[in-house]
Short mmCIF file of C-alpha atoms and ligand atoms in Angstrom, two decimals:
data_model
loop_
_atom_site.label_atom_id
_atom_site.label_comp_id
_atom_site.label_asym_id
_atom_site.label_seq_id
_atom_site.Cartn_x
_atom_site.Cartn_y
_atom_site.Cartn_z
CA UNK A 1 77.63 81.26 126.67
CA UNK A 2 78.61 80.45 123.13
CA UNK A 3 80.78 83.00 121.31
CA UNK A 4 80.90 83.41 117.57
CA UNK A 5 83.98 84.59 115.73
CA UNK A 6 84.26 85.62 112.10
CA UNK A 7 86.28 82.98 110.30
CA UNK A 8 89.57 84.53 109.14
CA UNK A 9 90.27 83.72 105.51
CA UNK A 10 93.93 83.03 104.70
CA UNK A 11 95.43 85.78 102.53
CA UNK A 12 95.97 84.54 98.98
CA UNK A 13 99.66 84.93 98.10
CA UNK A 14 98.74 85.52 94.46
CA UNK A 15 96.48 88.47 95.17
CA UNK A 16 96.96 91.44 92.87
CA UNK A 17 97.62 94.83 94.52
CA UNK A 18 96.67 97.85 92.41
CA UNK A 19 98.38 101.13 93.32
CA UNK A 20 97.37 104.58 92.06
CA UNK A 21 99.39 107.82 92.22
CA UNK A 22 102.73 106.00 91.81
CA UNK A 23 104.44 108.99 90.20
CA UNK A 24 103.54 110.90 93.36
CA UNK A 25 104.72 110.69 96.95
CA UNK A 26 102.55 108.26 98.93
CA UNK A 27 101.70 106.08 95.92
CA UNK A 28 105.35 105.50 95.04
CA UNK A 29 106.20 104.67 98.67
CA UNK A 30 103.26 102.24 98.86
CA UNK A 31 104.14 100.50 95.59
CA UNK A 32 107.81 100.19 96.62
CA UNK A 33 106.81 98.66 99.97
CA UNK A 34 104.48 96.14 98.31
CA UNK A 35 107.08 95.13 95.72
CA UNK A 36 109.66 94.77 98.49
CA UNK A 37 107.24 92.50 100.35
CA UNK A 38 107.04 90.29 97.26
CA UNK A 39 103.44 91.17 96.33
CA UNK A 40 102.04 91.10 92.78
CA UNK A 41 101.68 94.79 91.94
CA UNK A 42 99.88 96.64 89.17
CA UNK A 43 100.52 100.38 89.00
CA UNK A 44 98.17 102.91 87.44
CA UNK A 45 99.78 105.82 85.60
CA UNK A 46 98.23 108.32 83.22
CA UNK A 47 101.35 108.87 81.18
CA UNK A 48 103.18 105.97 79.53
CA UNK A 49 106.59 107.52 80.23
CA UNK A 50 106.00 107.14 84.00
CA UNK A 51 105.49 103.36 83.78
CA UNK A 52 108.95 102.18 82.71
CA UNK A 53 110.50 102.54 86.14
CA UNK A 54 107.80 100.26 87.61
CA UNK A 55 107.87 97.71 84.80
CA UNK A 56 111.63 97.33 85.37
CA UNK A 57 110.86 96.41 88.99
CA UNK A 58 108.39 93.73 88.01
CA UNK A 59 105.11 95.65 88.27
CA UNK A 60 102.36 95.45 85.68
CA UNK A 61 101.67 98.93 84.29
CA UNK A 62 98.26 100.17 83.16
CA UNK A 63 97.14 103.58 81.91
CA UNK A 64 94.15 105.43 83.37
CA UNK A 65 93.06 108.91 84.30
CA UNK A 66 90.64 109.26 87.25
CA UNK A 67 88.36 111.34 85.03
CA UNK A 68 87.92 108.38 82.66
CA UNK A 69 85.54 105.86 84.26
CA UNK A 70 86.01 103.22 81.55
CA UNK A 71 89.82 103.32 81.73
CA UNK A 72 89.79 103.34 85.55
CA UNK A 73 87.36 100.39 85.71
CA UNK A 74 89.60 98.41 83.39
CA UNK A 75 92.70 99.41 85.44
CA UNK A 76 91.12 98.01 88.62
CA UNK A 77 89.49 95.00 86.97
CA UNK A 78 91.01 91.68 88.12
CA UNK A 79 92.63 93.39 91.10
CA UNK A 80 92.13 92.14 94.65
CA UNK A 81 93.30 95.06 96.79
CA UNK A 82 93.95 98.70 95.88
CA UNK A 83 95.57 101.84 97.24
CA UNK A 84 93.65 104.88 96.07
CA UNK A 85 94.46 108.57 96.17
CA UNK A 86 92.33 111.38 94.73
CA UNK A 87 94.60 114.23 93.68
CA UNK A 88 93.14 117.77 93.76
CA UNK A 89 93.52 119.90 90.65
CA UNK A 90 94.74 123.04 92.44
CA UNK A 91 95.09 125.09 89.26
CA UNK A 92 91.37 124.89 88.51
CA UNK A 93 88.50 126.98 89.85
CA UNK A 94 86.37 123.82 89.55
CA UNK A 95 88.62 121.73 91.81
CA UNK A 96 85.83 120.76 94.20
CA UNK A 97 83.51 119.71 91.34
CA UNK A 98 86.38 117.80 89.66
CA UNK A 99 87.18 115.97 92.87
CA UNK A 100 83.53 114.93 93.07
CA UNK A 101 83.74 113.50 89.54
CA UNK A 102 86.93 111.62 90.47
CA UNK A 103 85.44 110.31 93.72
CA UNK A 104 82.37 109.13 91.82
CA UNK A 105 84.51 107.38 89.18
CA UNK A 106 86.80 105.82 91.77
CA UNK A 107 83.85 104.43 93.75
CA UNK A 108 82.14 103.14 90.60
CA UNK A 109 85.36 101.50 89.32
CA UNK A 110 86.08 99.94 92.73
CA UNK A 111 82.52 98.58 92.85
CA UNK A 112 82.70 97.28 89.25
CA UNK A 113 85.93 95.44 90.10
CA UNK A 114 84.44 94.14 93.39
CA UNK A 115 87.80 94.63 95.11
CA UNK A 116 88.30 92.65 98.31
CA UNK A 117 89.99 95.52 100.18
CA UNK A 118 90.59 99.19 99.45
CA UNK A 119 92.84 101.62 101.32
CA UNK A 120 92.17 105.25 100.42
CA UNK A 121 94.18 108.30 101.43
CA UNK A 122 92.06 110.83 103.32
CA UNK A 123 92.98 113.57 105.75
CA UNK A 124 92.87 114.73 109.31
CA UNK A 125 89.68 116.82 109.59
CA UNK A 126 87.67 114.73 107.09
CA UNK A 127 85.16 114.04 109.88
CA UNK A 128 84.15 117.75 109.91
CA UNK A 129 81.37 118.93 107.59
CA UNK A 130 82.61 122.52 107.25
CA UNK A 131 85.47 124.93 107.87
CA UNK A 132 88.11 122.59 106.42
CA UNK A 133 88.80 124.06 102.94
CA UNK A 134 90.60 121.53 100.73
CA UNK A 135 89.84 118.69 103.15
CA UNK A 136 86.21 118.78 101.95
CA UNK A 137 87.56 116.90 98.89
CA UNK A 138 88.85 114.08 101.11
CA UNK A 139 85.45 113.95 102.80
CA UNK A 140 83.79 113.61 99.39
CA UNK A 141 86.03 110.63 98.55
CA UNK A 142 85.15 109.02 101.90
CA UNK A 143 81.43 109.55 101.19
CA UNK A 144 81.47 107.95 97.73
CA UNK A 145 83.78 105.05 98.62
CA UNK A 146 81.86 104.40 101.85
CA UNK A 147 78.69 103.95 99.80
CA UNK A 148 80.17 100.99 97.86
CA UNK A 149 79.62 98.70 100.85
CA UNK A 150 83.06 97.17 100.27
CA UNK A 151 85.76 96.91 102.97
CA UNK A 152 87.43 100.32 102.73
CA UNK A 153 90.04 101.83 105.04
CA UNK A 154 90.35 105.61 105.14
CA UNK A 155 93.80 106.78 106.15
CA UNK A 156 93.24 110.15 107.80
CA UNK A 157 96.76 111.47 107.48
CA UNK A 158 98.19 114.42 109.38
CA UNK A 159 99.76 117.50 107.74
CA UNK A 160 102.51 116.31 105.38
CA UNK A 161 106.07 117.18 106.47
CA UNK A 162 106.78 117.60 102.74
CA UNK A 163 104.38 120.60 102.66
CA UNK A 164 107.41 122.54 103.90
CA UNK A 165 109.40 121.64 100.81
CA UNK A 166 108.56 124.79 98.74
CA UNK A 167 109.82 126.94 101.66
CA UNK A 168 113.20 125.21 101.99
CA UNK A 169 114.88 127.24 99.24
CA UNK A 170 113.78 130.56 100.80
CA UNK A 171 114.94 129.34 104.22
CA UNK A 172 118.53 129.41 102.96
CA UNK A 173 118.22 133.20 103.47
CA UNK A 174 117.59 132.60 107.19
CA UNK A 175 113.77 132.90 107.45
CA UNK A 176 110.99 130.31 107.46
CA UNK A 177 107.79 132.10 106.48
CA UNK A 178 105.02 130.04 108.04
CA UNK A 179 101.29 129.96 107.29
CA UNK A 180 100.89 127.84 110.41
CA UNK A 181 100.74 129.99 113.53
CA UNK A 182 101.56 130.63 116.30
CA UNK A 183 105.00 129.29 115.44
CA UNK A 184 105.33 127.50 118.80
CA UNK A 185 102.06 125.59 118.30
CA UNK A 186 102.67 121.88 117.75
CA UNK A 187 100.40 119.84 115.48
CA UNK A 188 100.41 116.35 113.99
CA UNK A 189 102.68 116.01 110.94
CA UNK A 190 103.80 112.95 108.99
CA UNK A 191 106.24 112.08 106.25
CA UNK A 192 104.72 110.80 102.98
CA UNK A 193 107.25 107.93 103.17
CA UNK A 194 105.58 106.77 106.39
CA UNK A 195 102.12 107.13 104.83
CA UNK A 196 103.04 104.97 101.82
CA UNK A 197 104.67 102.32 103.99
CA UNK A 198 101.73 102.27 106.42
CA UNK A 199 99.23 102.23 103.54
CA UNK A 200 100.93 99.12 102.14
CA UNK A 201 100.84 97.48 105.56
CA UNK A 202 97.16 98.35 106.06
CA UNK A 203 96.34 96.96 102.61
CA UNK A 204 97.77 93.57 103.58
CA UNK A 205 95.49 93.35 106.64
CA UNK A 206 92.08 91.76 106.96
CA UNK A 207 89.07 93.82 108.04
CA UNK A 208 85.38 94.14 107.30
CA UNK A 209 83.23 97.13 106.33
CA UNK A 210 84.60 100.68 106.73
CA UNK A 211 87.48 101.46 109.08
CA UNK A 212 89.36 104.67 109.81
CA UNK A 213 93.04 104.88 110.68
CA UNK A 214 94.55 108.17 111.82
CA UNK A 215 98.22 108.57 110.87
CA UNK A 216 100.85 110.90 112.28
CA UNK A 217 104.62 110.97 112.72
CA UNK A 218 106.63 109.92 115.78
CA UNK A 219 105.99 113.27 117.58
CA UNK A 220 104.08 116.53 117.18
CA UNK A 221 105.93 119.46 115.66
CA UNK A 222 105.63 123.25 115.43
CA UNK A 223 106.87 125.66 112.72
CA UNK A 224 109.61 126.52 115.23
CA UNK A 225 110.66 122.84 115.22
CA UNK A 226 110.72 122.98 111.41
CA UNK A 227 113.01 126.04 111.57
CA UNK A 228 115.26 124.18 114.04
CA UNK A 229 115.44 121.15 111.71
CA UNK A 230 116.32 123.52 108.85
CA UNK A 231 118.99 125.20 110.98
CA UNK A 232 120.54 121.78 111.51
CA UNK A 233 120.26 120.62 107.89
CA UNK A 234 121.43 123.89 106.33
CA UNK A 235 124.04 124.58 109.04
CA UNK A 236 122.69 128.11 109.14
CA UNK A 237 120.31 129.77 111.62
CA UNK A 238 116.73 129.79 110.35
CA UNK A 239 114.13 131.86 112.22
CA UNK A 240 110.38 131.09 111.97
CA UNK A 241 108.17 134.05 111.00
CA UNK A 242 104.38 133.76 111.12
CA UNK A 243 102.86 135.30 108.00
CA UNK A 244 99.85 137.47 108.78
CA UNK A 245 96.66 136.32 107.04
CA UNK A 246 96.59 139.48 104.93
CA UNK A 247 99.96 138.41 103.46
CA UNK A 248 98.78 134.89 102.48
CA UNK A 249 97.35 135.69 98.99
CA UNK A 250 100.57 137.48 97.98
CA UNK A 251 102.72 134.65 99.41
CA UNK A 252 100.68 132.14 97.37
CA UNK A 253 100.74 134.12 94.13
CA UNK A 254 103.39 131.91 92.49
CA UNK A 255 102.01 128.59 93.72
CA UNK A 256 99.85 128.05 90.63
CA UNK A 257 96.60 127.91 92.65
CA UNK A 258 93.28 129.09 91.20
CA UNK A 259 91.28 131.69 93.17
CA UNK A 260 88.96 128.99 94.53
CA UNK A 261 91.99 126.89 95.53
CA UNK A 262 93.50 129.87 97.39
CA UNK A 263 90.22 130.32 99.30
CA UNK A 264 90.24 126.61 100.17
CA UNK A 265 93.83 126.84 101.37
CA UNK A 266 92.98 129.85 103.56
CA UNK A 267 90.00 128.09 105.18
CA UNK A 268 92.02 124.91 105.75
CA UNK A 269 94.96 126.78 107.27
CA UNK A 270 92.68 128.81 109.54
CA UNK A 271 91.15 125.50 110.64
CA UNK A 272 94.57 124.03 111.41
CA UNK A 273 95.67 127.13 113.32
CA UNK A 274 92.49 127.32 115.40
CA UNK A 275 92.52 123.60 116.21
CA UNK A 276 89.17 123.04 114.40
CA UNK A 277 91.01 120.51 112.19
CA UNK A 278 92.32 117.87 114.56
CA UNK A 279 92.28 114.15 115.21
CA UNK A 280 89.10 112.72 116.69
CA UNK A 281 90.76 111.39 119.88
CA UNK A 282 88.26 108.59 120.11
CA UNK A 283 89.35 105.37 121.77
CA UNK A 284 87.48 103.46 119.06
CA UNK A 285 89.62 104.91 116.27
CA UNK A 286 92.83 103.23 115.21
CA UNK A 287 95.67 105.76 115.59
CA UNK A 288 99.09 104.83 114.23
CA UNK A 289 102.43 106.63 114.36
CA UNK A 290 105.21 106.57 111.79
CA UNK A 291 108.96 106.39 112.27
CA UNK A 292 110.27 109.23 110.07
CA UNK A 293 111.19 112.22 112.26
CA UNK A 294 110.89 115.83 111.17
CA UNK A 295 114.72 116.14 111.23
CA UNK A 296 115.02 113.23 108.79
CA UNK A 297 112.27 114.51 106.49
CA UNK A 298 113.75 118.04 106.40
CA UNK A 299 117.28 116.69 105.84
CA UNK A 300 115.95 114.69 102.85
CA UNK A 301 114.27 117.81 101.42
CA UNK A 302 117.44 119.87 101.84
CA UNK A 303 119.57 117.16 100.24
N1 NAP B 1 99.42 117.79 101.88
C1 NAP B 1 98.88 117.37 103.02
O1 NAP B 1 99.22 117.85 104.13
C2 NAP B 1 97.85 116.27 102.99
C3 NAP B 1 97.37 115.75 104.20
C4 NAP B 1 96.45 114.70 104.17
C5 NAP B 1 96.02 114.19 102.93
N2 NAP B 1 96.49 114.74 101.76
C6 NAP B 1 96.02 114.16 100.49
O2 NAP B 1 97.10 113.58 99.79
C7 NAP B 1 96.67 113.37 98.44
C8 NAP B 1 97.85 113.54 97.52
O3 NAP B 1 98.68 112.39 97.71
P1 NAP B 1 100.21 112.40 97.28
O4 NAP B 1 100.90 113.53 97.98
O5 NAP B 1 100.72 111.04 97.42
O6 NAP B 1 100.11 112.76 95.73
P2 NAP B 1 101.11 113.65 94.86
O7 NAP B 1 102.52 113.43 95.28
O8 NAP B 1 100.55 115.05 94.86
O9 NAP B 1 100.91 113.02 93.43
C9 NAP B 1 99.67 113.00 92.76
C10 NAP B 1 99.58 111.72 91.97
O10 NAP B 1 98.28 111.63 91.38
C11 NAP B 1 98.41 111.45 89.97
N3 NAP B 1 97.31 112.11 89.30
C12 NAP B 1 97.05 113.45 89.27
N4 NAP B 1 95.93 113.67 88.57
C13 NAP B 1 95.48 112.46 88.15
C14 NAP B 1 94.38 112.04 87.37
N5 NAP B 1 93.50 112.93 86.87
N6 NAP B 1 94.24 110.72 87.10
C15 NAP B 1 95.13 109.82 87.58
N7 NAP B 1 96.19 110.15 88.33
C16 NAP B 1 96.36 111.47 88.61
C17 NAP B 1 99.75 112.08 89.64
O11 NAP B 1 100.19 111.57 88.41
P3 NAP B 1 100.98 112.47 87.31
O12 NAP B 1 102.44 112.24 87.62
O13 NAP B 1 100.55 111.90 86.03
O14 NAP B 1 100.55 113.90 87.54
C18 NAP B 1 100.59 111.64 90.83
O15 NAP B 1 101.01 110.31 90.68
C19 NAP B 1 95.52 114.34 98.20
O16 NAP B 1 94.32 113.63 98.09
C20 NAP B 1 95.51 115.19 99.48
O17 NAP B 1 94.22 115.59 99.83
C21 NAP B 1 97.40 115.74 101.77
#
């Protein structure tokens, strides 16, 4: 029997890698990894003052806001491969509508530029059509980018270890007030440093059509594990306390979230706690693990 294999094209060393969200967590880690690997990098910022750092490292800097289709199309034009994030506007009551506009613009700009490969940050739970709160915005991005017909990888990342960062200061008083419960329940978490590094690696690969990669850290962790990591980093005992759902709105009152964003957070957190939001566990899905442990991530936050 004759077998046919797709001919692998050699990767062009002069390919241009476009990276969005470089003033944020995963985008900066991805751009650093690509520059370190000697790739030609163009970063997209929306504020001139955030470009200097990248220009000094040899990256080309362009300005674009995801809400501006013309600017975004020009930012991606001439690029070969791109790392895309779609940042939610948590302070707005229209955050879901805004994320749809951004997803539409991103997909249109990617299609206009006819990029060879796109890696887009999505989330654990983006396979579910309801009961996921904020993650519905990641699902929208997957929908629009999937419709371009281009080779797109969706990185379905676990709960960020850095989500604990706003609680570190309060933990110095000896308590970790957790929305995740029960506090012994372990779930997938990952450092944004791992996501950026693994996004850069995925972007350098060859694949066809749409692929999904699930990303988590080197182990599963519970809020109790987070409290233990804090105990170690702060050299002071930190006890995990599960916040009752009725206390969530009050606990979020200084987070700068709109009412609709708070509702989305509540639904997402309920989904995480009940196990509704989880990895697919399908043998056909690429599942990768990072190297940054919770202890390391928490120690970095404390430092
Ligand atoms: N937290 C979690 O547990 C979790 C889990 C899975 C997936 N995610 C996804 O992670 C993504 C966030 O990624 P991240 O943490 O790397 O980002 P981040 O650190 O929150 O930074 C956001 C980046 O987006 C830029 N940005 C914001 N609004 C923009 C706009 N209108 N146009 C162009 N750029 C804009 C920001 O630039 P400025 O500096 O100019 O503001 C910044 O560089 C979200 O899509 C979220 O759904 C989160």
